[in-house]
mmCIF file with all atom_site columns, C-alpha atoms in Angstrom:
data_model
loop_
_atom_site.group_PDB
_atom_site.id
_atom_site.type_symbol
_atom_site.label_atom_id
_atom_site.label_alt_id
_atom_site.label_comp_id
_atom_site.label_asym_id
_atom_site.label_entity_id
_atom_site.label_seq_id
_atom_site.pdbx_PDB_ins_code
_atom_site.Cartn_x
_atom_site.Cartn_y
_atom_site.Cartn_z
_atom_site.occupancy
_atom_site.B_iso_or_equiv
_atom_site.pdbx_formal_charge
_atom_site.auth_seq_id
_atom_site.auth_comp_id
_atom_site.auth_asym_id
_atom_site.auth_atom_id
_atom_site.pdbx_PDB_model_num
ATOM 1   C CA . MET A 1 1   ? 64.790 -9.426  12.969 1.00 69.00 ? 20  MET A CA 1
ATOM 2   C CA . ALA A 1 2   ? 62.075 -7.311  14.044 1.00 82.00 ? 21  ALA A CA 1
ATOM 3   C CA . LYS A 1 3   ? 61.180 -7.169  17.587 1.00 88.00 ? 22  LYS A CA 1
ATOM 4   C CA . PRO A 1 4   ? 58.191 -9.192  18.292 1.00 86.00 ? 23  PRO A CA 1
ATOM 5   C CA . THR A 1 5   ? 54.851 -7.400  18.620 1.00 92.00 ? 24  THR A CA 1
ATOM 6   C CA . ALA A 1 6   ? 53.026 -7.573  22.350 1.00 91.00 ? 25  ALA A CA 1
ATOM 7   C CA . LYS A 1 7   ? 50.379 -9.674  20.227 1.00 95.00 ? 26  LYS A CA 1
ATOM 8   C CA . GLU A 1 8   ? 53.368 -12.076 19.010 1.00 95.00 ? 27  GLU A CA 1
ATOM 9   C CA . ARG A 1 9   ? 54.664 -12.082 22.327 1.00 95.00 ? 28  ARG A CA 1
ATOM 10  C CA . VAL A 1 10  ? 51.380 -13.123 24.162 1.00 96.00 ? 29  VAL A CA 1
ATOM 11  C CA . LEU A 1 11  ? 51.123 -16.002 21.507 1.00 96.00 ? 30  LEU A CA 1
ATOM 12  C CA . ASP A 1 12  ? 54.670 -17.076 22.162 1.00 95.00 ? 31  ASP A CA 1
ATOM 13  C CA . SER A 1 13  ? 53.816 -17.526 25.775 1.00 96.00 ? 32  SER A CA 1
ATOM 14  C CA . TYR A 1 14  ? 50.917 -18.951 25.864 1.00 97.00 ? 33  TYR A CA 1
ATOM 15  C CA . GLU A 1 15  ? 52.542 -21.501 23.394 1.00 95.00 ? 34  GLU A CA 1
ATOM 16  C CA . GLU A 1 16  ? 55.693 -22.196 26.033 1.00 94.00 ? 35  GLU A CA 1
ATOM 17  C CA . ILE A 1 17  ? 53.141 -22.729 28.627 1.00 96.00 ? 36  ILE A CA 1
ATOM 18  C CA . LEU A 1 18  ? 50.962 -25.351 27.151 1.00 94.00 ? 37  LEU A CA 1
ATOM 19  C CA . ILE A 1 19  ? 54.550 -27.274 26.026 1.00 91.00 ? 38  ILE A CA 1
ATOM 20  C CA . GLU A 1 20  ? 55.659 -27.082 29.877 1.00 92.00 ? 39  GLU A CA 1
ATOM 21  C CA . GLN A 1 21  ? 52.512 -27.760 31.676 1.00 93.00 ? 40  GLN A CA 1
ATOM 22  C CA . GLY A 1 22  ? 49.861 -28.204 29.549 1.00 91.00 ? 41  GLY A CA 1
ATOM 23  C CA . PRO A 1 23  ? 46.472 -26.531 29.489 1.00 92.00 ? 42  PRO A CA 1
ATOM 24  C CA . GLY A 1 24  ? 46.082 -26.916 33.080 1.00 91.00 ? 43  GLY A CA 1
ATOM 25  C CA . GLY A 1 25  ? 49.104 -24.284 33.305 1.00 92.00 ? 44  GLY A CA 1
ATOM 26  C CA . VAL A 1 26  ? 47.314 -21.448 31.463 1.00 94.00 ? 45  VAL A CA 1
ATOM 27  C CA . THR A 1 27  ? 45.750 -18.735 33.497 1.00 94.00 ? 46  THR A CA 1
ATOM 28  C CA . LEU A 1 28  ? 45.592 -15.280 31.447 1.00 95.00 ? 47  LEU A CA 1
ATOM 29  C CA . GLU A 1 29  ? 47.731 -13.955 34.521 1.00 95.00 ? 48  GLU A CA 1
ATOM 30  C CA . ALA A 1 30  ? 50.505 -16.666 33.568 1.00 96.00 ? 49  ALA A CA 1
ATOM 31  C CA . VAL A 1 31  ? 50.642 -15.821 29.758 1.00 96.00 ? 50  VAL A CA 1
ATOM 32  C CA . ALA A 1 32  ? 50.576 -12.211 30.456 1.00 96.00 ? 51  ALA A CA 1
ATOM 33  C CA . ALA A 1 33  ? 53.526 -12.270 33.185 1.00 96.00 ? 52  ALA A CA 1
ATOM 34  C CA . ARG A 1 34  ? 55.622 -14.775 30.711 1.00 96.00 ? 53  ARG A CA 1
ATOM 35  C CA . ALA A 1 35  ? 55.044 -12.024 27.734 1.00 96.00 ? 54  ALA A CA 1
ATOM 36  C CA . GLY A 1 36  ? 55.803 -9.268  29.531 1.00 95.00 ? 55  GLY A CA 1
ATOM 37  C CA . VAL A 1 37  ? 52.164 -7.340  29.095 1.00 95.00 ? 56  VAL A CA 1
ATOM 38  C CA . SER A 1 38  ? 49.533 -6.966  31.885 1.00 95.00 ? 57  SER A CA 1
ATOM 39  C CA . LYS A 1 39  ? 46.916 -8.498  32.056 1.00 94.00 ? 58  LYS A CA 1
ATOM 40  C CA . GLY A 1 40  ? 44.861 -5.567  30.287 1.00 94.00 ? 59  GLY A CA 1
ATOM 41  C CA . GLY A 1 41  ? 47.622 -5.488  27.459 1.00 93.00 ? 60  GLY A CA 1
ATOM 42  C CA . LEU A 1 42  ? 46.803 -9.231  26.796 1.00 93.00 ? 61  LEU A CA 1
ATOM 43  C CA . LEU A 1 43  ? 42.882 -9.069  26.791 1.00 95.00 ? 62  LEU A CA 1
ATOM 44  C CA . TYR A 1 44  ? 43.517 -6.123  24.278 1.00 95.00 ? 63  TYR A CA 1
ATOM 45  C CA . HIS A 1 45  ? 44.814 -8.773  21.832 1.00 95.00 ? 64  HIS A CA 1
ATOM 46  C CA . PHE A 1 46  ? 42.858 -11.477 23.030 1.00 95.00 ? 65  PHE A CA 1
ATOM 47  C CA . GLY A 1 47  ? 39.700 -10.861 24.929 1.00 94.00 ? 66  GLY A CA 1
ATOM 48  C CA . SER A 1 48  ? 39.737 -14.751 26.857 1.00 94.00 ? 67  SER A CA 1
ATOM 49  C CA . LYS A 1 49  ? 41.111 -17.859 26.934 1.00 92.00 ? 68  LYS A CA 1
ATOM 50  C CA . GLU A 1 50  ? 39.090 -19.023 23.748 1.00 93.00 ? 69  GLU A CA 1
ATOM 51  C CA . ALA A 1 51  ? 40.309 -16.505 21.671 1.00 96.00 ? 70  ALA A CA 1
ATOM 52  C CA . LEU A 1 52  ? 43.897 -17.605 22.485 1.00 95.00 ? 71  LEU A CA 1
ATOM 53  C CA . VAL A 1 53  ? 43.320 -20.805 21.046 1.00 95.00 ? 72  VAL A CA 1
ATOM 54  C CA . ASP A 1 54  ? 41.957 -18.976 17.922 1.00 96.00 ? 73  ASP A CA 1
ATOM 55  C CA . GLY A 1 55  ? 45.381 -17.157 17.658 1.00 96.00 ? 74  GLY A CA 1
ATOM 56  C CA . LEU A 1 56  ? 47.391 -20.268 18.275 1.00 96.00 ? 75  LEU A CA 1
ATOM 57  C CA . LEU A 1 57  ? 44.936 -21.520 15.195 1.00 95.00 ? 76  LEU A CA 1
ATOM 58  C CA . GLU A 1 58  ? 45.386 -19.041 13.034 1.00 96.00 ? 77  GLU A CA 1
ATOM 59  C CA . ARG A 1 59  ? 49.261 -19.163 13.643 1.00 96.00 ? 78  ARG A CA 1
ATOM 60  C CA . LEU A 1 60  ? 49.293 -23.031 13.158 1.00 95.00 ? 79  LEU A CA 1
ATOM 61  C CA . SER A 1 61  ? 47.284 -22.417 9.953  1.00 95.00 ? 80  SER A CA 1
ATOM 62  C CA . ARG A 1 62  ? 49.543 -19.648 8.620  1.00 95.00 ? 81  ARG A CA 1
ATOM 63  C CA . LEU A 1 63  ? 52.682 -21.231 9.434  1.00 94.00 ? 82  LEU A CA 1
ATOM 64  C CA . SER A 1 64  ? 51.544 -24.883 7.735  1.00 93.00 ? 83  SER A CA 1
ATOM 65  C CA . ASP A 1 65  ? 50.527 -22.974 4.471  1.00 95.00 ? 84  ASP A CA 1
ATOM 66  C CA . GLU A 1 66  ? 53.912 -21.445 4.594  1.00 93.00 ? 85  GLU A CA 1
ATOM 67  C CA . ASP A 1 67  ? 55.356 -24.660 5.182  1.00 92.00 ? 86  ASP A CA 1
ATOM 68  C CA . LEU A 1 68  ? 53.647 -26.589 2.254  1.00 94.00 ? 87  LEU A CA 1
ATOM 69  C CA . GLU A 1 69  ? 54.649 -23.498 -0.047 1.00 95.00 ? 88  GLU A CA 1
ATOM 70  C CA . GLN A 1 70  ? 57.962 -24.624 0.994  1.00 93.00 ? 89  GLN A CA 1
ATOM 71  C CA . ALA A 1 71  ? 57.789 -28.255 0.371  1.00 94.00 ? 90  ALA A CA 1
ATOM 72  C CA . ARG A 1 72  ? 56.198 -27.521 -3.542 1.00 95.00 ? 91  ARG A CA 1
ATOM 73  C CA . LYS A 1 73  ? 59.282 -25.287 -4.320 1.00 96.00 ? 92  LYS A CA 1
ATOM 74  C CA . ALA A 1 74  ? 61.775 -27.891 -2.544 1.00 94.00 ? 93  ALA A CA 1
ATOM 75  C CA . PRO A 1 75  ? 64.305 -28.341 -5.373 1.00 95.00 ? 94  PRO A CA 1
ATOM 76  C CA . GLU A 1 76  ? 65.247 -32.020 -3.955 1.00 91.00 ? 95  GLU A CA 1
ATOM 77  C CA . GLY A 1 77  ? 61.407 -32.609 -4.216 1.00 91.00 ? 96  GLY A CA 1
ATOM 78  C CA . VAL A 1 78  ? 58.262 -32.738 -1.899 1.00 94.00 ? 97  VAL A CA 1
ATOM 79  C CA . VAL A 1 79  ? 58.953 -36.400 -0.310 1.00 92.00 ? 98  VAL A CA 1
ATOM 80  C CA . SER A 1 80  ? 62.921 -35.589 0.178  1.00 90.00 ? 99  SER A CA 1
ATOM 81  C CA . TRP A 1 81  ? 61.594 -32.321 1.593  1.00 91.00 ? 100 TRP A CA 1
ATOM 82  C CA . TYR A 1 82  ? 59.195 -33.452 3.877  1.00 91.00 ? 101 TYR A CA 1
ATOM 83  C CA . LEU A 1 83  ? 61.167 -36.647 5.534  1.00 89.00 ? 102 LEU A CA 1
ATOM 84  C CA . ARG A 1 84  ? 64.115 -34.002 5.907  1.00 87.00 ? 103 ARG A CA 1
ATOM 85  C CA . THR A 1 85  ? 62.114 -31.543 7.716  1.00 87.00 ? 104 THR A CA 1
ATOM 86  C CA . ALA A 1 86  ? 60.400 -34.116 9.730  1.00 86.00 ? 105 ALA A CA 1
ATOM 87  C CA . ILE A 1 87  ? 63.905 -34.341 11.655 1.00 81.00 ? 106 ILE A CA 1
ATOM 88  C CA . THR A 1 88  ? 65.263 -30.823 11.390 1.00 69.00 ? 107 THR A CA 1
ATOM 89  C CA . ASP A 1 89  ? 62.140 -29.193 12.200 1.00 62.00 ? 108 ASP A CA 1
ATOM 90  C CA . ALA A 1 90  ? 61.973 -30.537 15.742 1.00 57.00 ? 109 ALA A CA 1
ATOM 91  C CA . THR A 1 91  ? 65.713 -30.423 16.676 1.00 55.00 ? 110 THR A CA 1
ATOM 92  C CA . GLN A 1 92  ? 66.023 -26.855 15.416 1.00 62.00 ? 111 GLN A CA 1
ATOM 93  C CA . ARG A 1 93  ? 62.632 -25.796 17.126 1.00 59.00 ? 112 ARG A CA 1
ATOM 94  C CA . LYS A 1 94  ? 61.185 -23.886 14.310 1.00 84.00 ? 113 LYS A CA 1
ATOM 95  C CA . PRO A 1 95  ? 58.214 -22.001 14.973 1.00 88.00 ? 114 PRO A CA 1
ATOM 96  C CA . LEU A 1 96  ? 55.868 -24.443 13.452 1.00 88.00 ? 115 LEU A CA 1
ATOM 97  C CA . HIS A 1 97  ? 57.738 -27.188 15.575 1.00 87.00 ? 116 HIS A CA 1
ATOM 98  C CA . ARG A 1 98  ? 56.468 -25.108 18.516 1.00 88.00 ? 117 ARG A CA 1
ATOM 99  C CA . THR A 1 99  ? 53.405 -24.249 17.770 1.00 92.00 ? 118 THR A CA 1
ATOM 100 C CA . THR A 1 100 ? 52.653 -28.062 16.882 1.00 89.00 ? 119 THR A CA 1
ATOM 101 C CA . MET A 1 101 ? 53.862 -29.169 20.330 1.00 88.00 ? 120 MET A CA 1
ATOM 102 C CA . ALA A 1 102 ? 51.587 -26.653 21.821 1.00 92.00 ? 121 ALA A CA 1
ATOM 103 C CA . THR A 1 103 ? 48.612 -27.561 19.598 1.00 93.00 ? 122 THR A CA 1
ATOM 104 C CA . ILE A 1 104 ? 49.442 -31.457 20.503 1.00 90.00 ? 123 ILE A CA 1
ATOM 105 C CA . ARG A 1 105 ? 48.867 -30.437 24.307 1.00 90.00 ? 124 ARG A CA 1
ATOM 106 C CA . ILE A 1 106 ? 45.274 -29.043 23.793 1.00 93.00 ? 125 ILE A CA 1
ATOM 107 C CA . MET A 1 107 ? 44.176 -31.156 21.058 1.00 90.00 ? 126 MET A CA 1
ATOM 108 C CA . LEU A 1 108 ? 41.909 -33.509 23.420 1.00 84.00 ? 127 LEU A CA 1
ATOM 109 C CA . ASN A 1 109 ? 40.636 -30.728 24.989 1.00 84.00 ? 128 ASN A CA 1
ATOM 110 C CA . GLU A 1 110 ? 39.396 -28.332 21.846 1.00 87.00 ? 129 GLU A CA 1
ATOM 111 C CA . PRO A 1 111 ? 37.813 -30.227 18.998 1.00 87.00 ? 130 PRO A CA 1
ATOM 112 C CA . ARG A 1 112 ? 37.995 -27.018 16.749 1.00 90.00 ? 131 ARG A CA 1
ATOM 113 C CA . VAL A 1 113 ? 42.302 -27.552 17.278 1.00 92.00 ? 132 VAL A CA 1
ATOM 114 C CA . PHE A 1 114 ? 41.783 -31.303 16.283 1.00 91.00 ? 133 PHE A CA 1
ATOM 115 C CA . GLU A 1 115 ? 39.476 -30.065 12.822 1.00 91.00 ? 134 GLU A CA 1
ATOM 116 C CA . VAL A 1 116 ? 42.136 -27.548 12.034 1.00 91.00 ? 135 VAL A CA 1
ATOM 117 C CA . VAL A 1 117 ? 45.265 -30.171 12.403 1.00 91.00 ? 136 VAL A CA 1
ATOM 118 C CA . GLN A 1 118 ? 43.006 -32.575 9.995  1.00 92.00 ? 137 GLN A CA 1
ATOM 119 C CA . ILE A 1 119 ? 42.861 -30.086 7.817  1.00 93.00 ? 138 ILE A CA 1
ATOM 120 C CA . TYR A 1 120 ? 46.260 -29.409 7.748  1.00 93.00 ? 139 TYR A CA 1
ATOM 121 C CA . ASN A 1 121 ? 47.012 -33.378 7.633  1.00 93.00 ? 140 ASN A CA 1
ATOM 122 C CA . GLN A 1 122 ? 44.795 -33.432 4.520  1.00 95.00 ? 141 GLN A CA 1
ATOM 123 C CA . LYS A 1 123 ? 46.696 -30.960 2.451  1.00 95.00 ? 142 LYS A CA 1
ATOM 124 C CA . VAL A 1 124 ? 49.863 -32.856 3.208  1.00 95.00 ? 143 VAL A CA 1
ATOM 125 C CA . HIS A 1 125 ? 48.403 -36.107 2.282  1.00 95.00 ? 144 HIS A CA 1
ATOM 126 C CA . ASP A 1 126 ? 46.878 -34.276 -1.155 1.00 96.00 ? 145 ASP A CA 1
ATOM 127 C CA . LEU A 1 127 ? 50.576 -32.711 -1.715 1.00 96.00 ? 146 LEU A CA 1
ATOM 128 C CA . ILE A 1 128 ? 52.600 -36.145 -1.183 1.00 95.00 ? 147 ILE A CA 1
ATOM 129 C CA . SER A 1 129 ? 50.061 -38.020 -2.877 1.00 95.00 ? 148 SER A CA 1
ATOM 130 C CA . GLU A 1 130 ? 50.093 -35.451 -6.235 1.00 94.00 ? 149 GLU A CA 1
ATOM 131 C CA . HIS A 1 131 ? 54.073 -36.262 -5.904 1.00 91.00 ? 150 HIS A CA 1
ATOM 132 C CA . VAL A 1 132 ? 54.420 -39.636 -5.411 1.00 92.00 ? 151 VAL A CA 1
ATOM 133 C CA . GLY A 1 133 ? 51.332 -40.750 -7.667 1.00 89.00 ? 152 GLY A CA 1
ATOM 134 C CA . ASP A 1 134 ? 48.875 -42.828 -5.134 1.00 90.00 ? 153 ASP A CA 1
ATOM 135 C CA . SER A 1 135 ? 47.489 -42.772 -1.687 1.00 92.00 ? 154 SER A CA 1
ATOM 136 C CA . LEU A 1 136 ? 49.032 -45.563 -0.249 1.00 92.00 ? 155 LEU A CA 1
ATOM 137 C CA . THR A 1 137 ? 52.900 -44.364 -1.101 1.00 92.00 ? 156 THR A CA 1
ATOM 138 C CA . ALA A 1 138 ? 51.857 -40.762 0.589  1.00 94.00 ? 157 ALA A CA 1
ATOM 139 C CA . GLU A 1 139 ? 50.553 -42.870 3.613  1.00 94.00 ? 158 GLU A CA 1
ATOM 140 C CA . LEU A 1 140 ? 53.932 -44.607 3.874  1.00 92.00 ? 159 LEU A CA 1
ATOM 141 C CA . VAL A 1 141 ? 55.611 -41.271 3.239  1.00 92.00 ? 160 VAL A CA 1
ATOM 142 C CA . ILE A 1 142 ? 53.815 -39.996 5.679  1.00 94.00 ? 161 ILE A CA 1
ATOM 143 C CA . LEU A 1 143 ? 54.035 -42.108 8.318  1.00 93.00 ? 162 LEU A CA 1
ATOM 144 C CA . VAL A 1 144 ? 57.858 -42.366 7.988  1.00 91.00 ? 163 VAL A CA 1
ATOM 145 C CA . GLY A 1 145 ? 57.883 -38.674 8.192  1.00 90.00 ? 164 GLY A CA 1
ATOM 146 C CA . ASP A 1 146 ? 55.560 -39.028 11.767 1.00 91.00 ? 165 ASP A CA 1
ATOM 147 C CA . GLY A 1 147 ? 57.964 -41.372 12.879 1.00 89.00 ? 166 GLY A CA 1
ATOM 148 C CA . LEU A 1 148 ? 60.958 -39.586 12.356 1.00 86.00 ? 167 LEU A CA 1
ATOM 149 C CA . TYR A 1 149 ? 59.558 -36.160 13.793 1.00 86.00 ? 168 TYR A CA 1
ATOM 150 C CA . LEU A 1 150 ? 58.616 -37.902 16.798 1.00 85.00 ? 169 LEU A CA 1
ATOM 151 C CA . ARG A 1 151 ? 61.885 -39.451 17.278 1.00 83.00 ? 170 ARG A CA 1
ATOM 152 C CA . SER A 1 152 ? 63.490 -35.942 16.752 1.00 80.00 ? 171 SER A CA 1
ATOM 153 C CA . ALA A 1 153 ? 60.850 -34.198 18.644 1.00 79.00 ? 172 ALA A CA 1
ATOM 154 C CA . LEU A 1 154 ? 61.746 -36.831 21.735 1.00 79.00 ? 173 LEU A CA 1
ATOM 155 C CA . GLY A 1 155 ? 65.394 -36.165 21.538 1.00 75.00 ? 174 GLY A CA 1
ATOM 156 C CA . ARG A 1 156 ? 66.280 -39.434 20.215 1.00 72.00 ? 175 ARG A CA 1
ATOM 157 C CA . ASP A 1 157 ? 69.889 -38.847 18.570 1.00 72.00 ? 176 ASP A CA 1
ATOM 158 C CA . ASP A 1 158 ? 69.147 -42.003 15.680 1.00 73.00 ? 177 ASP A CA 1
ATOM 159 C CA . ALA A 1 159 ? 66.711 -39.829 14.088 1.00 72.00 ? 178 ALA A CA 1
ATOM 160 C CA . SER A 1 160 ? 69.059 -37.140 13.075 1.00 71.00 ? 179 SER A CA 1
ATOM 161 C CA . ARG A 1 161 ? 71.730 -39.686 11.964 1.00 78.00 ? 180 ARG A CA 1
ATOM 162 C CA . LEU A 1 162 ? 68.828 -40.578 8.963  1.00 79.00 ? 181 LEU A CA 1
ATOM 163 C CA . LEU A 1 163 ? 69.492 -37.146 7.429  1.00 78.00 ? 182 LEU A CA 1
ATOM 164 C CA . ASP A 1 164 ? 72.504 -38.698 5.471  1.00 81.00 ? 183 ASP A CA 1
ATOM 165 C CA . ARG A 1 165 ? 70.363 -41.313 4.501  1.00 85.00 ? 184 ARG A CA 1
ATOM 166 C CA . ILE A 1 166 ? 67.003 -39.480 2.929  1.00 83.00 ? 185 ILE A CA 1
ATOM 167 C CA . ASP A 1 167 ? 67.732 -40.391 -0.158 1.00 85.00 ? 186 ASP A CA 1
ATOM 168 C CA . GLU A 1 168 ? 67.599 -44.263 0.689  1.00 88.00 ? 187 GLU A CA 1
ATOM 169 C CA . ILE A 1 169 ? 64.715 -44.168 2.980  1.00 85.00 ? 188 ILE A CA 1
ATOM 170 C CA . LYS A 1 170 ? 62.616 -42.436 -0.194 1.00 84.00 ? 189 LYS A CA 1
ATOM 171 C CA . ALA A 1 171 ? 63.933 -44.972 -2.560 1.00 85.00 ? 190 ALA A CA 1
ATOM 172 C CA . ARG A 1 172 ? 62.801 -47.580 -0.087 1.00 85.00 ? 191 ARG A CA 1
ATOM 173 C CA . ILE A 1 173 ? 59.193 -45.999 0.186  1.00 81.00 ? 192 ILE A CA 1
ATOM 174 C CA . GLN A 1 174 ? 58.853 -45.261 -3.292 1.00 72.00 ? 193 GLN A CA 1
ATOM 175 C CA . PRO A 1 175 ? 60.854 -47.574 -5.604 1.00 64.00 ? 194 PRO A CA 1
#
């Protein structure tokens, strides 16, 4: 695996501070120190806090698009894949999960973050609707997935035990 670039380390550090401390903990100095770069090095890649938000949103969009592509290609089907990854993404701390958690921390303070999240949510809804045949069933699948994701993100053991029952859950949502 390739060593992360300075720019990637800065974004990783920004995410970590957002997750641990929220927006109030973010200073350019703190992000630079955590990333192991000078403040000038940070400013080279991200000229302001707003540019850090832009970088986070670009990362979220890229990771989300990659995630949707994996769903489309999943041998078990989109719905099973969506429900299964709602649990495993959080417990395995995949990059999309970490970026999502960081994004949630700033969503209330940054309307443009909310807009990007809404776009991704619509893409998820459209993909699931395409595979289940109707909008209401898609909403139910998403709600179950959101609940599983939240339980898993909060460290609830019962979420991971449900992995073995994904087919049963899917059958109850989409008979």
